[in-house]
Structure formats: C-alpha cells, structure tokens
Amino acid sequence: MRILICIAIIMGLTIDKSSSQDFFPMNLKSLISVEKTGDKIEIKPNSYFLNEKGFFLANDLLFVNKQSGEKVKLSSNSSQDKEEIRVDYYSTAKDLIRFIKRAGESGLKKMNENLFEHKDKNTTIQIAIKRNVQEGGKSYNLLSLVVIEDFTNGRMAIENRPIKFPVDYSYPLQNTTYYFDTDLKDDKSYTDEYFINVRLSKDAKYGNKITFLDDMNWKVTLANKQTFVGTYNQSTQDRQMINIGFNVTAVAPKVPKGYMQPIAQTGAIYNASELKKAKHDAAYYKFFFTKSYDLRFEGNDLWLSGKHYENYPTLAVPATKGN
C-alpha cells in the first residue's frame, strides 16, 4: 500500500508539472529582443528569462525544457515585401483557459477562440493557438506570437513600429509558488516611515505561500487557510533594480437581495500602528500586498524590500484672490 501511495504521489507531481504553463501571452514578447543591423533585423533570445524557467539552448534559436519536454522556437523571415518575427511556444498544458483569458486582455481583437489579432496598414500582430500539434513524436499546444511588417507601402523605422522588442530585464515569476514571511520595522531616522520586507522561498520554511498564477495575477494562501488574490506588475531601472508592485483585489461583501450593494474593499490594514497590534490574519498580510518593492536575490530566495509612509502633511493649494 505504501508503495502504491508513493507511485501515486510521483505520478501526481509529474502530471502537475507537465500540465503547467511557463509562458503567457505577454511573456512571449519578453523572450526576445530585436536589433537592427543595416537593413536587416536580428533577434536575440532572452536567455536569462528562458533559463530561469528551465529552457536551455538546444541549437540555433531552439530552447528546450528537458524536464517537461516543452520547447520555444524563435525565428525571423525577411523578404523584399515583408518581415515576420515568430515566438513559438510548444506547451504541454492541457488547460488553456488562463492563456486565452490573458490573450483577451492583451489589447488584441478576439477573432475566434484560437486567434487574437491587431491589423493596420503595415502591421499584423497575432497571438495564435494551434492545438494538438505533433512535434518530435509528441503532442503539444502551439502558442505563438507573430508580428508581420508589410513593406509594400514603404519601410517603417524599427523605433516607430507599433510593437517593439527591447531587452526585458524583469524576473519570470509566472507559474511559480513561494512560501513567504513578512516584517515591518521603524525607520529610526524618520518619524512615520517604516521598512517593509517580504521574504520569498521555494522551500517550505514559512507557513504562508503565494502562487503567481500567470504574468499578472497571484493568489495568497495563509497558514490558517485564508486566501486572497490580486495583481502584480514589474518595472526595471537602469537594467539593475527590479521593482514589483502589488494590488489586492477589492471584494464587495454579500448582502441580502434588495439591499444596497456596498462599495468593494480590499479589507487590508493600512496603518502601521494598527498592523503592529493586529493578528496575523488576511487583513494583516494584505497590508504587505498593497505595496511596491525592490527585488534582490538572497541565495535561492527572493527578498522584497520597500518603505511605508504615514501622516505626510497635505499641502493646501493657495487661495486665489477674486477680481
């Protein structure tokens, strides 16, 4: 019986990993940068972003995740009349609901369940899905970002094109789970300023965990089983510091039918003095997930550090004299 249980656990882990999805629509753009060399373009893989997700160079512009069997192919084709850039992600994920939802939020027009597109006089941008594609004797869902520039009306400077591919220095948090702990400390140099920190670890050294569901959404599960959700975004400064901003999704409380619906609220604590006295429940931890942080690496862990400010005076606009 014990052997059967172990086998079931191993199979469960394998199935979970094989059905996971490492890249979402906005991530596909992050996998390359594009540079112009003379009249031609050169695509360069974002090796760091790919490597962090377990995808390593197999040959030319093909990256393979040996553990999951997934692949990423990068390509560009140029002719006198047009230029095409492709990012093809061969995914083993069976459930594409979240990918499709994020594609629908990308700003592209939904043509059908498998194609999202923007098209103008010179440019076509597509997020395309092809299901059950056979590649190397294995079945995949092919998730592609395709950008086509039409030169029949003249060439457009690369810096003026609707979609650009700069080097992306963000960290690939999507489809990962971290265990976390938080703390708040007084800044002894300034009154009403506080240092706030969130420590993230892939090891279960803390009781709470956060799952980055895709390239925008996350879910927190506390040790007491309380949960809450929200969104995040990343920005980089001078190629060095990564900043991560969090927002908690506001939820309107349920009321009996016929009653006025109250305004949706996050339920977070916003005051540091209240936080110090509060129980470590959802309201307590929501405080930390309404902030922005700088990210740095501590071994295999991530350290998010930021500041919380309180009681800043409001400056009134000087009154103007009447005529």
PDB file of C-alpha atoms in Angstrom:
ATOM      1  CA  MET A   1       0.000   0.000   0.000  1.00  0.00           C
ATOM      2  CA  ARG A   2       2.817   2.404   0.897  1.00  0.00           C
ATOM      3  CA  ILE A   3       4.488   1.729  -2.478  1.00  0.00           C
ATOM      4  CA  LEU A   4       1.225   2.428  -4.307  1.00  0.00           C
ATOM      5  CA  ILE A   5       0.812   5.707  -2.427  1.00  0.00           C
ATOM      6  CA  CYS A   6       4.371   6.751  -3.336  1.00  0.00           C
ATOM      7  CA  ILE A   7       3.753   5.926  -7.008  1.00  0.00           C
ATOM      8  CA  ALA A   8       0.524   7.931  -6.946  1.00  0.00           C
ATOM      9  CA  ILE A   9       2.334  10.922  -5.433  1.00  0.00           C
ATOM     10  CA  ILE A  10       5.129  10.757  -8.024  1.00  0.00           C
ATOM     11  CA  MET A  11       2.628  10.470 -10.873  1.00  0.00           C
ATOM     12  CA  GLY A  12       0.675  13.374  -9.444  1.00  0.00           C
ATOM     13  CA  LEU A  13       3.778  15.535  -9.343  1.00  0.00           C
ATOM     14  CA  THR A  14       4.665  14.560 -12.906  1.00  0.00           C
ATOM     15  CA  ILE A  15       1.191  15.274 -14.203  1.00  0.00           C
ATOM     16  CA  ASP A  16       1.103  18.610 -12.396  1.00  0.00           C
ATOM     17  CA  LYS A  17       4.448  19.662 -13.861  1.00  0.00           C
ATOM     18  CA  SER A  18       3.597  18.513 -17.384  1.00  0.00           C
ATOM     19  CA  SER A  19       0.274  20.342 -17.342  1.00  0.00           C
ATOM     20  CA  SER A  20       1.750  23.588 -16.043  1.00  0.00           C
ATOM     21  CA  GLN A  21       2.363  26.577 -18.261  1.00  0.00           C
ATOM     22  CA  ASP A  22       5.514  28.633 -18.049  1.00  0.00           C
ATOM     23  CA  PHE A  23       4.730  31.428 -20.511  1.00  0.00           C
ATOM     24  CA  PHE A  24       1.638  33.548 -21.082  1.00  0.00           C
ATOM     25  CA  PRO A  25       0.841  35.999 -23.927  1.00  0.00           C
ATOM     26  CA  MET A  26       2.790  38.960 -22.527  1.00  0.00           C
ATOM     27  CA  ASN A  27       5.707  36.675 -21.609  1.00  0.00           C
ATOM     28  CA  LEU A  28       6.160  35.628 -25.247  1.00  0.00           C
ATOM     29  CA  LYS A  29       7.221  39.179 -26.103  1.00  0.00           C
ATOM     30  CA  SER A  30       9.751  39.062 -23.243  1.00  0.00           C
ATOM     31  CA  LEU A  31      11.557  36.052 -24.711  1.00  0.00           C
ATOM     32  CA  ILE A  32      13.359  38.043 -27.408  1.00  0.00           C
ATOM     33  CA  SER A  33      14.864  41.404 -28.199  1.00  0.00           C
ATOM     34  CA  VAL A  34      15.149  42.758 -31.729  1.00  0.00           C
ATOM     35  CA  GLU A  35      18.040  44.801 -33.056  1.00  0.00           C
ATOM     36  CA  LYS A  36      18.512  46.358 -36.464  1.00  0.00           C
ATOM     37  CA  THR A  37      21.687  45.544 -38.389  1.00  0.00           C
ATOM     38  CA  GLY A  38      21.784  47.555 -41.588  1.00  0.00           C
ATOM     39  CA  ASP A  39      18.546  46.842 -43.447  1.00  0.00           C
ATOM     40  CA  LYS A  40      18.008  43.588 -41.580  1.00  0.00           C
ATOM     41  CA  ILE A  41      16.799  42.743 -38.109  1.00  0.00           C
ATOM     42  CA  GLU A  42      18.447  40.355 -35.697  1.00  0.00           C
ATOM     43  CA  ILE A  43      16.507  38.581 -32.976  1.00  0.00           C
ATOM     44  CA  LYS A  44      18.276  37.713 -29.756  1.00  0.00           C
ATOM     45  CA  PRO A  45      16.885  35.295 -27.171  1.00  0.00           C
ATOM     46  CA  ASN A  46      16.347  36.427 -23.600  1.00  0.00           C
ATOM     47  CA  SER A  47      18.470  33.544 -22.333  1.00  0.00           C
ATOM     48  CA  TYR A  48      18.207  34.613 -18.698  1.00  0.00           C
ATOM     49  CA  PHE A  49      14.388  34.633 -18.752  1.00  0.00           C
ATOM     50  CA  LEU A  50      14.331  31.261 -20.543  1.00  0.00           C
ATOM     51  CA  ASN A  51      16.998  29.648 -18.361  1.00  0.00           C
ATOM     52  CA  GLU A  52      15.204  30.658 -15.154  1.00  0.00           C
ATOM     53  CA  LYS A  53      12.233  28.638 -16.408  1.00  0.00           C
ATOM     54  CA  GLY A  54      14.388  25.624 -17.232  1.00  0.00           C
ATOM     55  CA  PHE A  55      14.659  26.229 -21.001  1.00  0.00           C
ATOM     56  CA  PHE A  56      18.188  25.898 -22.347  1.00  0.00           C
ATOM     57  CA  LEU A  57      19.664  26.326 -25.813  1.00  0.00           C
ATOM     58  CA  ALA A  58      19.500  23.127 -27.857  1.00  0.00           C
ATOM     59  CA  ASN A  59      20.544  24.525 -31.226  1.00  0.00           C
ATOM     60  CA  ASP A  60      20.423  27.846 -33.032  1.00  0.00           C
ATOM     61  CA  LEU A  61      17.261  29.546 -31.678  1.00  0.00           C
ATOM     62  CA  LEU A  62      15.602  26.478 -30.145  1.00  0.00           C
ATOM     63  CA  PHE A  63      15.300  26.214 -26.351  1.00  0.00           C
ATOM     64  CA  VAL A  64      14.163  23.001 -24.640  1.00  0.00           C
ATOM     65  CA  ASN A  65      12.999  22.223 -21.121  1.00  0.00           C
ATOM     66  CA  LYS A  66      14.261  18.664 -20.635  1.00  0.00           C
ATOM     67  CA  GLN A  67      12.122  18.104 -17.562  1.00  0.00           C
ATOM     68  CA  SER A  68       8.778  18.989 -19.152  1.00  0.00           C
ATOM     69  CA  GLY A  69       9.664  18.379 -22.801  1.00  0.00           C
ATOM     70  CA  GLU A  70       8.390  21.843 -23.739  1.00  0.00           C
ATOM     71  CA  LYS A  71      10.123  23.897 -26.425  1.00  0.00           C
ATOM     72  CA  VAL A  72      10.495  27.513 -27.501  1.00  0.00           C
ATOM     73  CA  LYS A  73      11.445  28.302 -31.100  1.00  0.00           C
ATOM     74  CA  LEU A  74      12.430  31.806 -32.176  1.00  0.00           C
ATOM     75  CA  SER A  75      12.580  32.811 -35.825  1.00  0.00           C
ATOM     76  CA  SER A  76      12.533  35.691 -38.271  1.00  0.00           C
ATOM     77  CA  ASN A  77      11.993  35.733 -42.008  1.00  0.00           C
ATOM     78  CA  SER A  78      12.603  38.696 -44.292  1.00  0.00           C
ATOM     79  CA  SER A  79      11.829  39.293 -47.928  1.00  0.00           C
ATOM     80  CA  GLN A  80      11.581  42.347 -50.132  1.00  0.00           C
ATOM     81  CA  ASP A  81       7.878  42.719 -49.316  1.00  0.00           C
ATOM     82  CA  LYS A  82       7.580  41.713 -45.662  1.00  0.00           C
ATOM     83  CA  GLU A  83       9.265  40.738 -42.451  1.00  0.00           C
ATOM     84  CA  GLU A  84       7.985  38.182 -39.948  1.00  0.00           C
ATOM     85  CA  ILE A  85       9.030  37.577 -36.331  1.00  0.00           C
ATOM     86  CA  ARG A  86       7.766  34.471 -34.519  1.00  0.00           C
ATOM     87  CA  VAL A  87       7.931  33.205 -30.954  1.00  0.00           C
ATOM     88  CA  ASP A  88       6.556  29.649 -30.888  1.00  0.00           C
ATOM     89  CA  TYR A  89       5.950  28.036 -27.502  1.00  0.00           C
ATOM     90  CA  TYR A  90       5.253  24.294 -27.642  1.00  0.00           C
ATOM     91  CA  SER A  91       3.273  23.838 -24.443  1.00  0.00           C
ATOM     92  CA  THR A  92       2.196  20.604 -22.760  1.00  0.00           C
ATOM     93  CA  ALA A  93      -0.511  22.431 -20.781  1.00  0.00           C
ATOM     94  CA  LYS A  94      -3.910  20.829 -21.279  1.00  0.00           C
ATOM     95  CA  ASP A  95      -5.935  23.699 -19.853  1.00  0.00           C
ATOM     96  CA  LEU A  96      -5.572  26.894 -21.902  1.00  0.00           C
ATOM     97  CA  ILE A  97      -8.343  28.870 -20.174  1.00  0.00           C
ATOM     98  CA  ARG A  98      -5.936  31.213 -18.379  1.00  0.00           C
ATOM     99  CA  PHE A  99      -3.786  31.725 -21.500  1.00  0.00           C
ATOM    100  CA  ILE A 100      -6.888  32.590 -23.545  1.00  0.00           C
ATOM    101  CA  LYS A 101      -8.121  34.974 -20.852  1.00  0.00           C
ATOM    102  CA  ARG A 102      -4.796  36.821 -20.790  1.00  0.00           C
ATOM    103  CA  ALA A 103      -4.737  36.934 -24.600  1.00  0.00           C
ATOM    104  CA  GLY A 104      -8.156  38.584 -24.438  1.00  0.00           C
ATOM    105  CA  GLU A 105      -6.700  41.206 -22.086  1.00  0.00           C
ATOM    106  CA  SER A 106      -3.702  41.902 -24.335  1.00  0.00           C
ATOM    107  CA  GLY A 107      -5.374  44.645 -26.374  1.00  0.00           C
ATOM    108  CA  LEU A 108      -5.678  42.465 -29.470  1.00  0.00           C
ATOM    109  CA  LYS A 109      -9.081  41.830 -31.032  1.00  0.00           C
ATOM    110  CA  LYS A 110     -10.518  38.358 -30.481  1.00  0.00           C
ATOM    111  CA  MET A 111     -11.102  36.851 -33.926  1.00  0.00           C
ATOM    112  CA  ASN A 112     -12.041  33.438 -32.538  1.00  0.00           C
ATOM    113  CA  GLU A 113     -11.093  31.203 -29.613  1.00  0.00           C
ATOM    114  CA  ASN A 114      -7.700  30.491 -31.191  1.00  0.00           C
ATOM    115  CA  LEU A 115      -6.711  33.845 -32.694  1.00  0.00           C
ATOM    116  CA  PHE A 116      -6.257  37.348 -31.277  1.00  0.00           C
ATOM    117  CA  GLU A 117      -5.126  39.987 -33.758  1.00  0.00           C
ATOM    118  CA  HIS A 118      -4.328  43.635 -34.401  1.00  0.00           C
ATOM    119  CA  LYS A 119      -4.075  44.695 -38.025  1.00  0.00           C
ATOM    120  CA  ASP A 120      -3.385  48.049 -39.615  1.00  0.00           C
ATOM    121  CA  LYS A 121      -1.957  49.321 -42.895  1.00  0.00           C
ATOM    122  CA  ASN A 122       1.549  47.986 -42.305  1.00  0.00           C
ATOM    123  CA  THR A 123       1.486  45.707 -39.278  1.00  0.00           C
ATOM    124  CA  THR A 124      -0.187  42.479 -38.213  1.00  0.00           C
ATOM    125  CA  ILE A 125       0.205  41.283 -34.614  1.00  0.00           C
ATOM    126  CA  GLN A 126      -1.203  37.897 -33.648  1.00  0.00           C
ATOM    127  CA  ILE A 127      -1.447  35.630 -30.650  1.00  0.00           C
ATOM    128  CA  ALA A 128      -2.359  32.287 -32.188  1.00  0.00           C
ATOM    129  CA  ILE A 129      -3.217  28.885 -30.739  1.00  0.00           C
ATOM    130  CA  LYS A 130      -2.885  25.581 -32.591  1.00  0.00           C
ATOM    131  CA  ARG A 131      -3.994  22.523 -30.657  1.00  0.00           C
ATOM    132  CA  ASN A 132      -2.584  19.006 -30.752  1.00  0.00           C
ATOM    133  CA  VAL A 133       0.431  19.851 -32.901  1.00  0.00           C
ATOM    134  CA  GLN A 134       2.810  16.933 -33.411  1.00  0.00           C
ATOM    135  CA  GLU A 135       6.482  17.753 -32.905  1.00  0.00           C
ATOM    136  CA  GLY A 136       9.205  15.150 -32.451  1.00  0.00           C
ATOM    137  CA  GLY A 137       6.682  12.396 -31.839  1.00  0.00           C
ATOM    138  CA  LYS A 138       4.945  14.352 -29.070  1.00  0.00           C
ATOM    139  CA  SER A 139       1.673  16.292 -28.947  1.00  0.00           C
ATOM    140  CA  TYR A 140       1.712  19.977 -27.959  1.00  0.00           C
ATOM    141  CA  ASN A 141      -0.462  23.041 -27.932  1.00  0.00           C
ATOM    142  CA  LEU A 142       1.424  25.576 -30.046  1.00  0.00           C
ATOM    143  CA  LEU A 143       1.114  29.091 -28.592  1.00  0.00           C
ATOM    144  CA  SER A 144       2.586  31.739 -30.872  1.00  0.00           C
ATOM    145  CA  LEU A 145       3.301  35.446 -31.035  1.00  0.00           C
ATOM    146  CA  VAL A 146       3.561  36.515 -34.680  1.00  0.00           C
ATOM    147  CA  VAL A 147       4.468  40.010 -35.891  1.00  0.00           C
ATOM    148  CA  ILE A 148       4.360  40.746 -39.631  1.00  0.00           C
ATOM    149  CA  GLU A 149       5.536  44.019 -41.170  1.00  0.00           C
ATOM    150  CA  ASP A 150       4.277  44.718 -44.700  1.00  0.00           C
ATOM    151  CA  PHE A 151       6.734  46.766 -46.776  1.00  0.00           C
ATOM    152  CA  THR A 152       4.547  47.286 -49.851  1.00  0.00           C
ATOM    153  CA  ASN A 153       3.679  50.756 -48.524  1.00  0.00           C
ATOM    154  CA  GLY A 154       7.258  51.534 -47.575  1.00  0.00           C
ATOM    155  CA  ARG A 155       9.500  50.530 -44.706  1.00  0.00           C
ATOM    156  CA  MET A 156       8.852  51.879 -41.235  1.00  0.00           C
ATOM    157  CA  ALA A 157      11.748  52.661 -38.907  1.00  0.00           C
ATOM    158  CA  ILE A 158      12.038  49.982 -36.228  1.00  0.00           C
ATOM    159  CA  GLU A 159      11.638  52.570 -33.457  1.00  0.00           C
ATOM    160  CA  ASN A 160       8.306  53.714 -34.956  1.00  0.00           C
ATOM    161  CA  ARG A 161       6.712  50.295 -35.249  1.00  0.00           C
ATOM    162  CA  PRO A 162       3.590  49.526 -33.170  1.00  0.00           C
ATOM    163  CA  ILE A 163       5.304  46.692 -31.314  1.00  0.00           C
ATOM    164  CA  LYS A 164       8.896  46.869 -30.136  1.00  0.00           C
ATOM    165  CA  PHE A 165      11.117  44.214 -28.605  1.00  0.00           C
ATOM    166  CA  PRO A 166      13.503  45.868 -26.141  1.00  0.00           C
ATOM    167  CA  VAL A 167      15.573  43.749 -23.780  1.00  0.00           C
ATOM    168  CA  ASP A 168      13.308  42.687 -20.892  1.00  0.00           C
ATOM    169  CA  TYR A 169      15.083  42.619 -17.528  1.00  0.00           C
ATOM    170  CA  SER A 170      12.070  41.509 -15.458  1.00  0.00           C
ATOM    171  CA  TYR A 171      12.089  38.277 -13.436  1.00  0.00           C
ATOM    172  CA  PRO A 172       9.860  35.369 -14.597  1.00  0.00           C
ATOM    173  CA  LEU A 173       7.581  34.943 -11.587  1.00  0.00           C
ATOM    174  CA  GLN A 174       4.676  33.432 -13.536  1.00  0.00           C
ATOM    175  CA  ASN A 175       3.690  29.837 -12.737  1.00  0.00           C
ATOM    176  CA  THR A 176       5.752  29.680  -9.535  1.00  0.00           C
ATOM    177  CA  THR A 177       4.864  29.183  -5.879  1.00  0.00           C
ATOM    178  CA  TYR A 178       6.844  30.685  -2.998  1.00  0.00           C
ATOM    179  CA  TYR A 179       6.499  30.388   0.753  1.00  0.00           C
ATOM    180  CA  PHE A 180       6.734  33.769   2.416  1.00  0.00           C
ATOM    181  CA  ASP A 181       7.089  35.744   5.609  1.00  0.00           C
ATOM    182  CA  THR A 182       6.838  39.491   6.215  1.00  0.00           C
ATOM    183  CA  ASP A 183       8.036  42.127   8.649  1.00  0.00           C
ATOM    184  CA  LEU A 184       7.699  45.837   9.361  1.00  0.00           C
ATOM    185  CA  LYS A 185      10.335  47.871  11.225  1.00  0.00           C
ATOM    186  CA  ASP A 186      10.518  51.504  12.289  1.00  0.00           C
ATOM    187  CA  ASP A 187      12.885  53.717  10.339  1.00  0.00           C
ATOM    188  CA  LYS A 188      14.711  55.335  13.259  1.00  0.00           C
ATOM    189  CA  SER A 189      15.930  58.167  11.053  1.00  0.00           C
ATOM    190  CA  TYR A 190      12.470  59.394  10.073  1.00  0.00           C
ATOM    191  CA  THR A 191       9.241  59.607  12.026  1.00  0.00           C
ATOM    192  CA  ASP A 192       6.284  57.813  10.464  1.00  0.00           C
ATOM    193  CA  GLU A 193       8.417  55.895   7.992  1.00  0.00           C
ATOM    194  CA  TYR A 194       8.797  52.136   8.082  1.00  0.00           C
ATOM    195  CA  PHE A 195      10.844  49.452   6.375  1.00  0.00           C
ATOM    196  CA  ILE A 196       8.697  46.652   4.962  1.00  0.00           C
ATOM    197  CA  ASN A 197      10.012  43.323   3.731  1.00  0.00           C
ATOM    198  CA  VAL A 198       8.639  40.159   2.164  1.00  0.00           C
ATOM    199  CA  ARG A 199      10.887  37.092   2.044  1.00  0.00           C
ATOM    200  CA  LEU A 200      10.064  34.505  -0.626  1.00  0.00           C
ATOM    201  CA  SER A 201      11.430  30.966  -0.658  1.00  0.00           C
ATOM    202  CA  LYS A 202      10.731  27.897  -2.772  1.00  0.00           C
ATOM    203  CA  ASP A 203      11.466  25.845   0.349  1.00  0.00           C
ATOM    204  CA  ALA A 204       8.608  25.395   2.838  1.00  0.00           C
ATOM    205  CA  LYS A 205      10.382  27.362   5.575  1.00  0.00           C
ATOM    206  CA  TYR A 206       7.366  29.665   6.131  1.00  0.00           C
ATOM    207  CA  GLY A 207       3.709  28.853   6.721  1.00  0.00           C
ATOM    208  CA  ASN A 208       2.207  31.163   4.081  1.00  0.00           C
ATOM    209  CA  LYS A 209       2.501  30.841   0.322  1.00  0.00           C
ATOM    210  CA  ILE A 210       1.904  32.914  -2.785  1.00  0.00           C
ATOM    211  CA  THR A 211       1.318  31.476  -6.250  1.00  0.00           C
ATOM    212  CA  PHE A 212       1.961  33.683  -9.271  1.00  0.00           C
ATOM    213  CA  LEU A 213      -0.803  32.278 -11.464  1.00  0.00           C
ATOM    214  CA  ASP A 214       0.281  33.986 -14.673  1.00  0.00           C
ATOM    215  CA  ASP A 215       2.012  37.179 -15.835  1.00  0.00           C
ATOM    216  CA  MET A 216      -0.404  39.401 -13.880  1.00  0.00           C
ATOM    217  CA  ASN A 217      -2.404  37.511 -11.216  1.00  0.00           C
ATOM    218  CA  TRP A 218      -1.439  35.954  -7.888  1.00  0.00           C
ATOM    219  CA  LYS A 219      -3.123  34.094  -5.033  1.00  0.00           C
ATOM    220  CA  VAL A 220      -2.067  34.007  -1.371  1.00  0.00           C
ATOM    221  CA  THR A 221      -2.882  31.057   0.889  1.00  0.00           C
ATOM    222  CA  LEU A 222      -2.136  31.670   4.568  1.00  0.00           C
ATOM    223  CA  ALA A 223      -1.178  29.088   7.163  1.00  0.00           C
ATOM    224  CA  ASN A 224      -4.703  29.433   8.608  1.00  0.00           C
ATOM    225  CA  LYS A 225      -6.134  28.569   5.136  1.00  0.00           C
ATOM    226  CA  GLN A 226      -7.444  32.094   4.469  1.00  0.00           C
ATOM    227  CA  THR A 227      -6.948  33.173   0.857  1.00  0.00           C
ATOM    228  CA  PHE A 228      -6.978  36.408  -1.114  1.00  0.00           C
ATOM    229  CA  VAL A 229      -5.988  37.410  -4.634  1.00  0.00           C
ATOM    230  CA  GLY A 230      -4.598  40.352  -6.552  1.00  0.00           C
ATOM    231  CA  THR A 231      -2.399  41.555  -9.386  1.00  0.00           C
ATOM    232  CA  TYR A 232       1.262  42.486  -9.817  1.00  0.00           C
ATOM    233  CA  ASN A 233       3.464  44.292 -12.304  1.00  0.00           C
ATOM    234  CA  GLN A 234       7.190  44.712 -12.794  1.00  0.00           C
ATOM    235  CA  SER A 235       9.441  47.537 -13.921  1.00  0.00           C
ATOM    236  CA  THR A 236      13.205  47.887 -14.134  1.00  0.00           C
ATOM    237  CA  GLN A 237      15.553  50.786 -13.504  1.00  0.00           C
ATOM    238  CA  ASP A 238      18.835  51.135 -15.387  1.00  0.00           C
ATOM    239  CA  ARG A 239      18.996  47.381 -16.033  1.00  0.00           C
ATOM    240  CA  GLN A 240      19.795  46.806 -12.389  1.00  0.00           C
ATOM    241  CA  MET A 241      16.895  47.084  -9.956  1.00  0.00           C
ATOM    242  CA  ILE A 242      13.631  45.216 -10.497  1.00  0.00           C
ATOM    243  CA  ASN A 243      10.585  46.805  -8.875  1.00  0.00           C
ATOM    244  CA  ILE A 244       7.434  44.772  -8.184  1.00  0.00           C
ATOM    245  CA  GLY A 245       4.128  46.451  -7.390  1.00  0.00           C
ATOM    246  CA  PHE A 246       1.225  44.572  -5.789  1.00  0.00           C
ATOM    247  CA  ASN A 247      -2.502  45.274  -5.591  1.00  0.00           C
ATOM    248  CA  VAL A 248      -5.129  43.350  -3.625  1.00  0.00           C
ATOM    249  CA  THR A 249      -8.397  42.721  -5.444  1.00  0.00           C
ATOM    250  CA  ALA A 250     -11.274  44.540  -3.735  1.00  0.00           C
ATOM    251  CA  VAL A 251     -14.312  42.406  -2.943  1.00  0.00           C
ATOM    252  CA  ALA A 252     -17.812  43.665  -2.171  1.00  0.00           C
ATOM    253  CA  PRO A 253     -19.419  41.901   0.809  1.00  0.00           C
ATOM    254  CA  LYS A 254     -22.543  39.874   0.125  1.00  0.00           C
ATOM    255  CA  VAL A 255     -25.814  41.454   1.231  1.00  0.00           C
ATOM    256  CA  PRO A 256     -29.411  40.197   1.165  1.00  0.00           C
ATOM    257  CA  LYS A 257     -31.328  40.723  -2.048  1.00  0.00           C
ATOM    258  CA  GLY A 258     -32.891  44.171  -2.221  1.00  0.00           C
ATOM    259  CA  TYR A 259     -30.258  45.849  -0.044  1.00  0.00           C
ATOM    260  CA  MET A 260     -27.909  48.475  -1.464  1.00  0.00           C
ATOM    261  CA  GLN A 261     -24.644  46.893  -2.586  1.00  0.00           C
ATOM    262  CA  PRO A 262     -21.736  48.288  -0.517  1.00  0.00           C
ATOM    263  CA  ILE A 263     -18.525  49.511  -2.114  1.00  0.00           C
ATOM    264  CA  ALA A 264     -15.943  46.808  -2.732  1.00  0.00           C
ATOM    265  CA  GLN A 265     -12.975  46.995  -0.362  1.00  0.00           C
ATOM    266  CA  THR A 266      -9.699  45.149  -0.001  1.00  0.00           C
ATOM    267  CA  GLY A 267     -10.097  44.560   3.735  1.00  0.00           C
ATOM    268  CA  ALA A 268      -6.442  45.437   4.280  1.00  0.00           C
ATOM    269  CA  ILE A 269      -4.933  47.248   7.253  1.00  0.00           C
ATOM    270  CA  TYR A 270      -3.303  50.478   6.081  1.00  0.00           C
ATOM    271  CA  ASN A 271      -1.950  51.944   9.320  1.00  0.00           C
ATOM    272  CA  ALA A 272       1.357  50.736  10.781  1.00  0.00           C
ATOM    273  CA  SER A 273       0.283  51.204  14.408  1.00  0.00           C
ATOM    274  CA  GLU A 274      -2.791  49.063  13.770  1.00  0.00           C
ATOM    275  CA  LEU A 275      -0.672  46.492  11.984  1.00  0.00           C
ATOM    276  CA  LYS A 276       1.647  46.066  14.972  1.00  0.00           C
ATOM    277  CA  LYS A 277      -1.322  45.167  17.181  1.00  0.00           C
ATOM    278  CA  ALA A 278      -3.153  43.008  14.643  1.00  0.00           C
ATOM    279  CA  LYS A 279      -3.394  39.254  14.461  1.00  0.00           C
ATOM    280  CA  HIS A 280      -1.548  37.638  11.589  1.00  0.00           C
ATOM    281  CA  ASP A 281      -4.682  37.111   9.519  1.00  0.00           C
ATOM    282  CA  ALA A 282      -5.735  38.107   5.994  1.00  0.00           C
ATOM    283  CA  ALA A 283      -6.163  41.807   6.875  1.00  0.00           C
ATOM    284  CA  TYR A 284      -2.620  41.837   8.300  1.00  0.00           C
ATOM    285  CA  TYR A 285      -0.957  40.255   5.275  1.00  0.00           C
ATOM    286  CA  LYS A 286      -2.992  42.253   2.769  1.00  0.00           C
ATOM    287  CA  PHE A 287      -1.123  45.315   4.060  1.00  0.00           C
ATOM    288  CA  PHE A 288       2.090  43.949   2.532  1.00  0.00           C
ATOM    289  CA  PHE A 289       0.453  43.128  -0.792  1.00  0.00           C
ATOM    290  CA  THR A 290      -0.700  46.686  -1.445  1.00  0.00           C
ATOM    291  CA  LYS A 291       2.907  47.939  -1.690  1.00  0.00           C
ATOM    292  CA  SER A 292       5.784  48.206  -4.146  1.00  0.00           C
ATOM    293  CA  TYR A 293       9.170  46.616  -3.536  1.00  0.00           C
ATOM    294  CA  ASP A 294      12.661  46.368  -4.935  1.00  0.00           C
ATOM    295  CA  LEU A 295      13.671  42.784  -5.619  1.00  0.00           C
ATOM    296  CA  ARG A 296      17.031  41.273  -4.822  1.00  0.00           C
ATOM    297  CA  PHE A 297      18.328  37.722  -4.622  1.00  0.00           C
ATOM    298  CA  GLU A 298      19.480  36.063  -1.401  1.00  0.00           C
ATOM    299  CA  GLY A 299      20.856  32.697  -2.494  1.00  0.00           C
ATOM    300  CA  ASN A 300      17.857  30.801  -3.870  1.00  0.00           C
ATOM    301  CA  ASP A 301      15.405  33.109  -2.095  1.00  0.00           C
ATOM    302  CA  LEU A 302      13.899  36.409  -3.202  1.00  0.00           C
ATOM    303  CA  TRP A 303      13.917  39.429  -0.903  1.00  0.00           C
ATOM    304  CA  LEU A 304      11.383  42.207  -1.476  1.00  0.00           C
ATOM    305  CA  SER A 305      12.187  45.452   0.344  1.00  0.00           C
ATOM    306  CA  GLY A 306      10.252  48.714   0.425  1.00  0.00           C
ATOM    307  CA  LYS A 307       9.072  51.654   2.522  1.00  0.00           C
ATOM    308  CA  HIS A 308       5.742  52.590   4.095  1.00  0.00           C
ATOM    309  CA  TYR A 309       4.979  56.263   4.750  1.00  0.00           C
ATOM    310  CA  GLU A 310       2.351  57.693   7.092  1.00  0.00           C
ATOM    311  CA  ASN A 311       0.957  61.045   8.198  1.00  0.00           C
ATOM    312  CA  TYR A 312       2.510  63.072   5.422  1.00  0.00           C
ATOM    313  CA  PRO A 313       1.047  66.593   5.563  1.00  0.00           C
ATOM    314  CA  THR A 314      -1.360  67.589   2.832  1.00  0.00           C
ATOM    315  CA  LEU A 315      -0.332  70.858   1.225  1.00  0.00           C
ATOM    316  CA  ALA A 316      -3.307  73.090   0.511  1.00  0.00           C
ATOM    317  CA  VAL A 317      -3.411  74.942  -2.777  1.00  0.00           C
ATOM    318  CA  PRO A 318      -3.030  78.699  -2.096  1.00  0.00           C
ATOM    319  CA  ALA A 319      -6.302  80.558  -2.426  1.00  0.00           C
ATOM    320  CA  THR A 320      -6.558  82.907  -5.376  1.00  0.00           C
ATOM    321  CA  LYS A 321      -7.811  86.446  -4.958  1.00  0.00           C
ATOM    322  CA  GLY A 322     -11.035  87.316  -6.655  1.00  0.00           C
ATOM    323  CA  ASN A 323     -11.277  90.147  -9.165  1.00  0.00           C
TER     324      ASN A 323
END
